[in-house]
Coordinates of C-alpha atoms and ligand atoms in Angstrom, one line a residue:
M1 CA 102.4 169.0 122.3
S2 CA 104.2 172.5 122.9
E3 CA 102.0 175.5 123.4
D4 CA 101.1 177.5 120.2
F5 CA 103.2 180.7 120.8
L6 CA 101.5 182.4 117.8
P7 CA 97.7 181.7 118.2
I8 CA 96.0 182.9 115.1
K9 CA 92.3 183.6 114.9
G10 CA 92.4 183.5 111.1
Y11 CA 93.1 185.7 108.1
D12 CA 92.2 189.3 108.7
H13 CA 92.8 191.0 105.4
V14 CA 95.0 191.2 102.4
E15 CA 96.4 194.7 101.4
F16 CA 97.3 195.3 97.8
Y17 CA 99.3 198.3 96.6
V18 CA 97.9 199.4 93.3
G19 CA 98.4 202.2 90.7
N20 CA 94.8 203.3 91.0
A21 CA 92.8 202.1 94.0
K22 CA 89.6 203.6 92.9
Q23 CA 89.5 201.7 89.7
A24 CA 90.9 198.6 91.4
A25 CA 88.0 198.8 94.0
H26 CA 85.5 199.2 91.1
F27 CA 86.7 196.2 89.3
Y28 CA 86.5 194.0 92.7
E29 CA 83.1 195.3 93.2
K30 CA 81.6 195.0 89.8
V31 CA 83.5 191.8 88.7
F32 CA 84.4 189.9 91.8
G33 CA 81.4 191.0 93.7
F34 CA 83.0 192.6 96.7
T35 CA 81.2 195.2 98.8
P36 CA 83.0 198.4 99.5
I37 CA 82.8 199.0 103.2
A38 CA 85.3 201.6 104.2
K39 CA 87.6 204.0 102.8
C40 CA 90.4 206.5 103.7
G41 CA 91.8 209.3 101.6
L42 CA 91.9 213.1 101.3
E43 CA 88.4 213.4 102.6
T44 CA 89.4 211.4 105.8
G45 CA 92.6 213.5 106.3
S46 CA 94.8 211.0 104.7
R47 CA 97.1 213.1 102.8
D48 CA 99.6 210.5 101.2
V49 CA 97.5 207.4 100.5
A50 CA 94.0 206.4 99.7
S51 CA 92.6 202.9 100.6
Y52 CA 89.4 201.1 99.9
V53 CA 88.3 198.2 102.0
M54 CA 86.3 195.6 100.2
Q55 CA 84.4 192.6 101.7
Q56 CA 82.8 189.4 100.5
G57 CA 81.9 186.5 103.0
K58 CA 84.8 186.6 105.4
V59 CA 87.4 187.9 102.8
Q60 CA 88.6 191.4 103.3
F61 CA 90.7 193.1 100.7
V62 CA 92.2 196.5 101.0
F63 CA 93.4 198.4 97.8
T64 CA 95.9 201.3 98.5
T65 CA 97.4 203.8 96.2
A66 CA 99.7 206.8 96.7
Y67 CA 98.9 210.4 96.0
G68 CA 102.5 211.2 94.9
P69 CA 105.5 209.6 93.4
D70 CA 108.0 209.7 96.3
H71 CA 105.9 207.3 98.5
E72 CA 106.8 203.7 99.5
V73 CA 103.3 202.6 97.8
A74 CA 104.3 204.4 94.5
R75 CA 107.8 202.8 94.5
H76 CA 106.3 199.5 95.2
C77 CA 103.9 199.8 92.3
A78 CA 106.6 201.0 90.0
L79 CA 108.8 198.0 90.7
H80 CA 106.2 195.2 91.2
G81 CA 103.1 196.5 89.5
D82 CA 99.8 196.0 91.3
G83 CA 100.3 193.3 93.9
V84 CA 100.0 192.0 97.4
K85 CA 101.8 194.0 100.1
A86 CA 100.5 192.6 103.1
I87 CA 99.0 189.4 104.4
A88 CA 97.2 190.3 107.6
L89 CA 96.5 187.7 110.3
E90 CA 94.2 188.3 113.3
V91 CA 95.8 187.6 116.6
K92 CA 94.7 188.1 120.2
D93 CA 97.7 190.0 121.2
V94 CA 100.1 191.9 118.7
A95 CA 102.6 192.7 121.3
S96 CA 103.0 189.1 122.1
A97 CA 103.0 188.0 118.4
L98 CA 105.8 190.6 117.6
A99 CA 107.9 189.5 120.7
E100 CA 107.5 185.8 120.1
T101 CA 108.4 185.9 116.4
K102 CA 111.2 188.5 116.9
H103 CA 112.6 186.1 119.5
R104 CA 112.6 183.4 116.7
G105 CA 114.3 185.6 114.1
A106 CA 111.5 187.6 112.6
T107 CA 112.6 191.1 111.4
I108 CA 110.2 193.6 112.8
L109 CA 109.0 196.4 110.4
K110 CA 106.5 198.0 112.5
P111 CA 106.2 197.7 116.3
A112 CA 102.9 197.3 118.0
T113 CA 101.0 200.5 116.9
T114 CA 97.6 201.4 118.4
K115 CA 95.0 203.4 116.5
E116 CA 92.0 204.5 118.5
D117 CA 88.6 206.2 117.8
E118 CA 85.2 206.5 119.4
H119 CA 84.5 202.8 118.2
G120 CA 87.4 201.4 120.0
K121 CA 90.9 200.5 119.1
V122 CA 92.9 198.3 116.7
V123 CA 96.5 197.3 117.1
I124 CA 98.8 196.4 114.4
G125 CA 102.4 195.2 113.9
E126 CA 104.4 194.1 110.9
V127 CA 107.2 191.6 110.1
M128 CA 109.2 191.1 107.0
Y129 CA 108.3 188.2 104.7
A130 CA 109.6 187.2 101.2
G131 CA 110.6 189.9 98.8
D132 CA 108.8 193.2 99.7
T133 CA 105.8 191.3 101.0
I134 CA 105.1 191.5 104.8
F135 CA 103.0 189.7 107.3
R136 CA 100.8 192.1 109.5
F137 CA 99.4 191.1 112.9
V138 CA 96.0 192.7 113.7
E139 CA 94.2 192.8 117.1
R140 CA 90.8 194.1 116.9
G141 CA 89.7 193.6 120.4
G142 CA 86.0 194.2 119.7
Y143 CA 86.5 197.3 117.5
G144 CA 83.0 198.4 116.3
G145 CA 83.8 200.8 113.5
A146 CA 84.3 200.3 109.9
F147 CA 87.6 198.3 109.5
A148 CA 90.0 200.4 111.5
P149 CA 90.3 204.0 113.1
G150 CA 91.1 206.4 110.2
F151 CA 88.7 204.8 107.8
A152 CA 85.1 206.2 107.1
P153 CA 82.3 203.8 106.3
I154 CA 81.3 203.6 102.7
E155 CA 77.6 204.3 102.2
L156 CA 76.1 201.1 100.9
R157 CA 74.7 201.5 97.4
G158 CA 73.4 197.9 97.5
D159 CA 74.6 197.1 93.9
A160 CA 77.5 194.8 94.7
I161 CA 76.4 191.3 93.8
P162 CA 78.5 188.8 95.5
V163 CA 79.7 185.7 93.6
G164 CA 79.9 183.3 96.5
F165 CA 83.3 183.8 98.1
A166 CA 83.1 182.8 101.7
A167 CA 86.7 182.9 103.0
I168 CA 90.4 182.8 101.9
D169 CA 91.5 179.1 101.7
H170 CA 95.3 179.7 101.1
I171 CA 97.8 182.2 99.8
V172 CA 100.6 181.2 97.6
T173 CA 104.0 182.7 97.5
N174 CA 106.5 182.3 94.6
V175 CA 110.2 182.6 95.6
H176 CA 113.5 182.2 93.7
L177 CA 115.3 178.9 93.0
G178 CA 116.9 177.8 96.2
E179 CA 114.8 179.9 98.5
M180 CA 111.8 177.6 99.2
D181 CA 113.5 175.6 102.0
Y182 CA 114.5 178.9 103.7
W183 CA 111.0 180.2 103.7
A184 CA 109.5 176.8 104.8
N185 CA 111.9 176.7 107.7
W186 CA 111.1 180.3 108.4
Y187 CA 107.4 179.5 108.8
E188 CA 108.2 176.7 111.0
R189 CA 110.8 178.4 113.1
V190 CA 109.5 182.0 113.3
L191 CA 105.7 181.4 113.1
G192 CA 105.6 177.9 114.6
F193 CA 103.7 176.5 111.5
N194 CA 103.8 172.8 110.4
K195 CA 104.7 171.3 107.0
L196 CA 101.3 170.0 105.5
A197 CA 102.8 168.7 102.3
H198 CA 105.8 168.7 99.9
F199 CA 105.7 168.3 96.3
T200 CA 108.9 167.9 94.3
D201 CA 109.5 168.5 90.6
K202 CA 108.7 164.8 89.9
D203 CA 105.2 165.5 91.0
I204 CA 104.9 168.7 89.3
S205 CA 106.6 168.8 86.0
T206 CA 105.8 168.8 82.2
E207 CA 108.2 168.6 79.3
Y208 CA 109.1 172.3 79.6
S209 CA 108.7 173.5 83.1
A210 CA 108.5 172.3 86.7
L211 CA 108.1 173.7 90.1
M212 CA 108.7 172.5 93.7
S213 CA 106.2 173.4 96.4
K214 CA 105.9 173.1 100.2
V215 CA 102.7 173.9 102.0
M216 CA 102.9 175.4 105.4
E217 CA 99.9 175.6 107.9
N218 CA 99.4 177.1 111.3
G219 CA 98.5 175.0 114.4
T220 CA 94.8 175.2 113.9
G221 CA 95.0 174.5 110.1
K222 CA 93.1 177.8 109.4
C223 CA 95.9 179.5 107.6
K224 CA 97.8 177.7 104.7
F225 CA 100.6 179.0 102.8
P226 CA 102.0 176.9 99.9
I227 CA 105.6 178.2 98.8
N228 CA 106.7 177.6 95.1
E229 CA 110.2 177.7 93.7
P230 CA 111.0 177.1 90.0
A231 CA 112.7 173.8 89.0
E232 CA 114.8 173.1 86.0
G233 CA 112.9 172.8 82.9
K234 CA 113.6 173.0 79.2
K235 CA 112.0 176.5 79.0
K236 CA 111.1 179.1 81.4
S237 CA 108.8 177.9 84.2
Q238 CA 105.7 179.9 85.0
I239 CA 107.2 180.6 88.5
E240 CA 110.3 182.2 86.8
E241 CA 107.9 184.2 84.5
Y242 CA 106.2 185.5 87.7
L243 CA 109.6 186.3 89.3
D244 CA 110.7 188.2 86.2
F245 CA 107.7 190.3 85.8
Y246 CA 107.1 190.9 89.6
Y247 CA 110.9 191.8 90.0
G248 CA 111.2 189.4 93.0
S249 CA 109.3 187.1 95.3
G250 CA 105.7 187.6 96.1
V251 CA 102.1 186.3 96.3
Q252 CA 101.2 184.3 93.2
H253 CA 97.7 183.5 94.0
I254 CA 95.0 183.7 96.6
A255 CA 92.5 180.8 96.8
M256 CA 89.1 181.6 97.9
N257 CA 86.4 179.1 99.2
T258 CA 82.9 178.9 97.7
G259 CA 80.0 176.6 98.5
N260 CA 78.9 176.4 95.0
I261 CA 81.7 176.6 92.6
Y262 CA 79.4 176.1 89.5
E263 CA 77.4 179.2 90.5
T264 CA 80.5 181.1 91.3
V265 CA 82.2 180.3 88.0
M266 CA 79.1 180.8 85.9
E267 CA 78.7 184.3 87.3
L268 CA 82.4 185.1 87.0
R269 CA 82.3 184.0 83.4
R270 CA 79.2 186.2 82.8
R271 CA 81.4 189.1 84.2
D272 CA 84.2 188.4 81.5
I273 CA 86.7 186.8 83.9
D274 CA 89.1 184.6 82.0
F275 CA 90.0 181.3 83.4
L276 CA 92.7 179.0 82.5
R277 CA 91.6 176.8 79.5
I278 CA 91.8 173.1 80.4
P279 CA 92.4 170.6 77.7
D280 CA 89.6 168.0 77.0
T281 CA 91.9 165.2 77.4
Y282 CA 92.1 166.3 81.1
Y283 CA 88.6 165.3 81.7
E284 CA 89.0 161.9 80.2
Y285 CA 91.9 161.2 82.4
M286 CA 90.2 162.5 85.5
R287 CA 87.0 160.7 85.0
E288 CA 89.1 157.4 85.2
R289 CA 91.2 158.6 88.1
V290 CA 88.4 160.3 90.4
G291 CA 85.4 158.0 89.4
D292 CA 82.0 158.9 90.5
V293 CA 81.8 161.4 93.3
G294 CA 78.4 162.8 92.4
E295 CA 79.5 165.7 90.3
D296 CA 78.3 166.4 86.9
W297 CA 81.4 165.7 84.6
D298 CA 79.8 167.6 81.7
K299 CA 79.2 170.5 83.6
L300 CA 82.8 170.5 85.1
Q301 CA 84.1 170.2 81.6
E302 CA 81.8 173.0 80.2
L303 CA 83.0 175.3 82.9
G304 CA 86.7 174.3 83.0
I305 CA 86.5 173.3 86.6
L306 CA 89.2 170.9 87.9
I307 CA 88.6 168.1 90.2
D308 CA 91.0 165.9 92.5
K309 CA 90.5 163.4 95.0
D310 CA 92.6 162.0 97.9
E311 CA 92.0 159.8 100.9
D312 CA 90.0 162.3 102.8
G313 CA 87.5 163.5 100.1
Y314 CA 87.7 165.5 97.0
L315 CA 87.9 169.1 95.8
L316 CA 86.8 171.3 92.9
Q317 CA 89.0 174.2 91.9
I318 CA 89.6 176.7 89.0
F319 CA 92.3 179.3 88.3
T320 CA 91.8 182.7 86.7
A321 CA 94.2 184.3 84.3
P322 CA 96.3 187.0 85.8
V323 CA 94.2 190.1 86.8
Q324 CA 96.7 192.7 85.7
D325 CA 98.9 193.2 82.6
R326 CA 101.8 191.5 84.2
P327 CA 101.6 187.9 84.4
T328 CA 101.7 187.9 88.1
L329 CA 98.8 187.6 90.6
F330 CA 95.8 185.4 89.8
Y331 CA 92.9 183.8 91.9
E332 CA 91.7 180.4 92.6
V333 CA 88.2 179.4 93.4
I334 CA 88.0 176.2 95.6
E335 CA 85.1 174.0 96.9
R336 CA 86.3 171.3 99.4
H337 CA 84.5 168.1 100.0
G338 CA 86.7 166.6 102.8
S339 CA 90.0 167.0 100.8
R340 CA 92.6 169.2 102.6
G341 CA 94.8 168.9 99.8
F342 CA 95.6 171.4 96.9
G343 CA 94.9 169.4 93.9
I344 CA 98.3 167.7 93.3
G345 CA 96.7 165.5 90.7
N346 CA 95.8 168.7 88.8
F347 CA 99.3 170.3 88.8
K348 CA 100.5 168.6 85.8
A349 CA 97.3 169.0 83.8
L350 CA 97.1 172.5 85.0
F351 CA 100.7 173.4 83.9
I352 CA 100.1 172.0 80.4
S353 CA 97.4 174.6 80.0
I354 CA 99.3 177.5 81.8
E355 CA 102.2 176.8 79.4
E356 CA 99.9 177.1 76.4
E357 CA 98.9 180.5 77.6
Q358 CA 102.6 181.4 78.5
A359 CA 103.5 180.5 74.9
L360 CA 100.8 182.9 73.6
R361 CA 102.5 185.7 75.4
G362 CA 106.0 184.8 73.9
N363 CA 107.4 184.0 77.4
L364 CA 108.0 180.2 76.9
Ligands
FE2_401 FE1 96.1 177.1 95.2

């Protein structure tokens, strides 16, 4: 086996560009249970943007907004609405990550840049990804401060109540028709990832819409990136709807692991998070297909949790409705029991319910 030229320690953070980072941070704290840990803004000497760093388990989200209209962050928001700008991966050596990926065709957007303070240093570098989305490499080298130099720790108020998110499981990108193979090859060629799975429109189609998907993962299997493209359907597919409203390719959903999906979902429902409605017929069908795995079918149905089984085990998963007005980014909560899959058996059942919601918005 050839040596991994891009050794990745794991997901470092996801950065969102939003219209109002203060309110986004409040939503992610009060509803999704993230703890605000660090901030930059006017009070820390940042004159152009404000950012809030939120943490739960190993998941780190950064919400950034611009102080003025003529800033890249503001323009990104005007075009795309609130959404994911950067997928940040932790690496041992940013300079090497940039050199290796550039050599294989990556477009470098930010060369290795070191920021330093009394707690140590953090190095970052960035490469272009689909649409306006980027990959960011982060080298922490034992940095002991709050997130990164330039950020001030946020005084803990102790009132963020976590919902059980432990880590990022996978991050899904939607791309235009005909671009999935390009990006799958890009992951393979530029980042040295492997193809984990491939779903065609025969696997994932309903009467109205269909999609194709390829799943790419890094050498250690820690980071998984499915890529969706729309397939021909009678009406507009949910991937096309995303592309229309996001004005381009971008991150469709982020899946987060939980150790107890029942608790997580019950708590999120209590906090008024809307999940996709799952038709009752789904559970009749899946009881047959999955059989007894020791889960409480009535509870799964009551909470709208999906289940799928493959040769390695099974998984439980659920999808939220989009978390902004545009039907773009949403979240998945996933609890894995051996299965390394993505709920392929659920795709069809899921799309039927997604299309019901889409029809309600007048976009089907
Ligand atoms: Fe997913």
